[in-house]
GROMACS .gro file of C-alpha atoms in nm:
model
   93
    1UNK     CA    1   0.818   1.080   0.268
    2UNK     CA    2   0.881   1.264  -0.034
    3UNK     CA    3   1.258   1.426  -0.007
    4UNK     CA    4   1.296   1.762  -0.198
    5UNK     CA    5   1.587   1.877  -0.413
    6UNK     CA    6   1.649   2.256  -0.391
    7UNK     CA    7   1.838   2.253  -0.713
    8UNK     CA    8   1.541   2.066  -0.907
    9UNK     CA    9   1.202   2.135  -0.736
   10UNK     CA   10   1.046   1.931  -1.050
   11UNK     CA   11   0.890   1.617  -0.849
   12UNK     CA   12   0.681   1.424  -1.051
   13UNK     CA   13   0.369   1.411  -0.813
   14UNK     CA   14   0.191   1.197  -1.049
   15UNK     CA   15   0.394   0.916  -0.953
   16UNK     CA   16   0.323   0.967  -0.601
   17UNK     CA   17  -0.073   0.831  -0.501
   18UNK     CA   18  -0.303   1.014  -0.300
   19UNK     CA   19  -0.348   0.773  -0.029
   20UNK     CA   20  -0.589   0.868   0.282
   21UNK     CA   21  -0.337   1.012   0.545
   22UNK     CA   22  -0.540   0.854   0.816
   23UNK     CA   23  -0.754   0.585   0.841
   24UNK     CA   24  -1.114   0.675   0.838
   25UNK     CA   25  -1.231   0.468   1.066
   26UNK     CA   26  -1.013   0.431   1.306
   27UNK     CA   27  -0.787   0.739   1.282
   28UNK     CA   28  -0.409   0.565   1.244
   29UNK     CA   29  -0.213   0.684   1.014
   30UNK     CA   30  -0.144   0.532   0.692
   31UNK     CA   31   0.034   0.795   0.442
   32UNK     CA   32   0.373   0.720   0.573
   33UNK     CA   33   0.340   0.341   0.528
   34UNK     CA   34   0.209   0.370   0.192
   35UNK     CA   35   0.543   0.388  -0.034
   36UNK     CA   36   0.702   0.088   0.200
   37UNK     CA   37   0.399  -0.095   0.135
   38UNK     CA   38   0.422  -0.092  -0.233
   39UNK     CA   39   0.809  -0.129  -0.231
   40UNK     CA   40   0.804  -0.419  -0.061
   41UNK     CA   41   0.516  -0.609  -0.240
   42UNK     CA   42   0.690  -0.547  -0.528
   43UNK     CA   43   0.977  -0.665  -0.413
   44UNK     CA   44   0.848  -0.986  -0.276
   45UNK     CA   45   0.600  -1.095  -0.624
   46UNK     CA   46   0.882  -1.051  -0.777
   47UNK     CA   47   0.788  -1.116  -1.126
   48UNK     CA   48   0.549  -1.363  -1.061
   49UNK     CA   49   0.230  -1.301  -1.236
   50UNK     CA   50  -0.078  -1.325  -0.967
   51UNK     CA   51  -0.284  -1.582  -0.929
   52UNK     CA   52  -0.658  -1.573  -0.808
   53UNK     CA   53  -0.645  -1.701  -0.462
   54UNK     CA   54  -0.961  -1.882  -0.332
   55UNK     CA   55  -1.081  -1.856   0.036
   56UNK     CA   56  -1.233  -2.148   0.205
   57UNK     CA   57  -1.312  -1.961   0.529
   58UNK     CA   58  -1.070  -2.172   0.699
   59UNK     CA   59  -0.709  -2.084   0.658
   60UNK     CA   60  -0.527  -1.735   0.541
   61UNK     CA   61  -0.305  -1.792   0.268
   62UNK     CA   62   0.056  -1.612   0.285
   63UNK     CA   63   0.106  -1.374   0.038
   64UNK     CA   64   0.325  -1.058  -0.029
   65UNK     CA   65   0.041  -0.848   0.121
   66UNK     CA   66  -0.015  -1.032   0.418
   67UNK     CA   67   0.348  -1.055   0.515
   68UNK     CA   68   0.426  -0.693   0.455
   69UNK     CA   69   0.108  -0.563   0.637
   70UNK     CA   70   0.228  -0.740   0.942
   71UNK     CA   71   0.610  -0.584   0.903
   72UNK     CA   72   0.414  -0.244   0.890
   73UNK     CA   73   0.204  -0.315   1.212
   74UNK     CA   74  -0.103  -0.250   1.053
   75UNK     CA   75  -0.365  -0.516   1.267
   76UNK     CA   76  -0.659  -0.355   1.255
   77UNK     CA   77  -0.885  -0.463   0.934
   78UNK     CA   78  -0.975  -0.114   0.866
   79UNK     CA   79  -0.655   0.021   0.831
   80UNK     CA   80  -0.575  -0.331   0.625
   81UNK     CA   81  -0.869  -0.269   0.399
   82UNK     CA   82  -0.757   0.099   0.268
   83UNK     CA   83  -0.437  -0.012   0.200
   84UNK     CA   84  -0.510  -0.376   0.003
   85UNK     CA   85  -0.815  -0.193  -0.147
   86UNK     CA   86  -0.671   0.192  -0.262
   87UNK     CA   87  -0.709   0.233  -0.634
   88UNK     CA   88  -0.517   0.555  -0.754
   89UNK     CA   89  -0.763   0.741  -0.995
   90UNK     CA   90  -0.526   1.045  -1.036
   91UNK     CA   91  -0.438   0.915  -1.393
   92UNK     CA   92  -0.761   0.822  -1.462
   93UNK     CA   93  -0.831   1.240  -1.468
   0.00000   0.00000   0.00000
């Protein structure tokens, strides 16, 4: 959640993306995982560049994603897929 200073009310919103506040499919919400979610990918990658990862169809490979979705309790792939997939086009305006 975005916290508010009443002496400086100047919040950069454009560092703040405009994620779906609920899923569209299934209706969960996903706005209040969405800061967590980066935080703690970044935090995990570290500053390891990323590599392509190739799927055989047979095994799930663990990466930062995978291990923070779970933490989050997100299961469902719907809910998975907006927030691996979101793409912020606010600075793209």
């Amino acid at each position: 959640m975005i916290k508010f200073d009443e002496r400086n009310l100047s919040i950069s919103i454009i560092e703040v993306m405009i994620i779906p506040i609920r899923c569209m499919n299934c209706g969960n919400v996903l706005a209040d995982k969405w800061l967590f979610y980066q935080q703690k990918v970044k935090e995990l990658r570290g500053s390891n560049e990323i590599k392509p990862i190739y799927m055989d169809g047979q095994t799930v490979p663990k990466t930062a994603e995978l291990e923070v979705l779970n933490k989050l309790g997100l299961m469902r792939y719907c809910c998975r897929k907006h927030m691996l997939t979101h793409v912020d086009l606010i600075d793209k305006i």
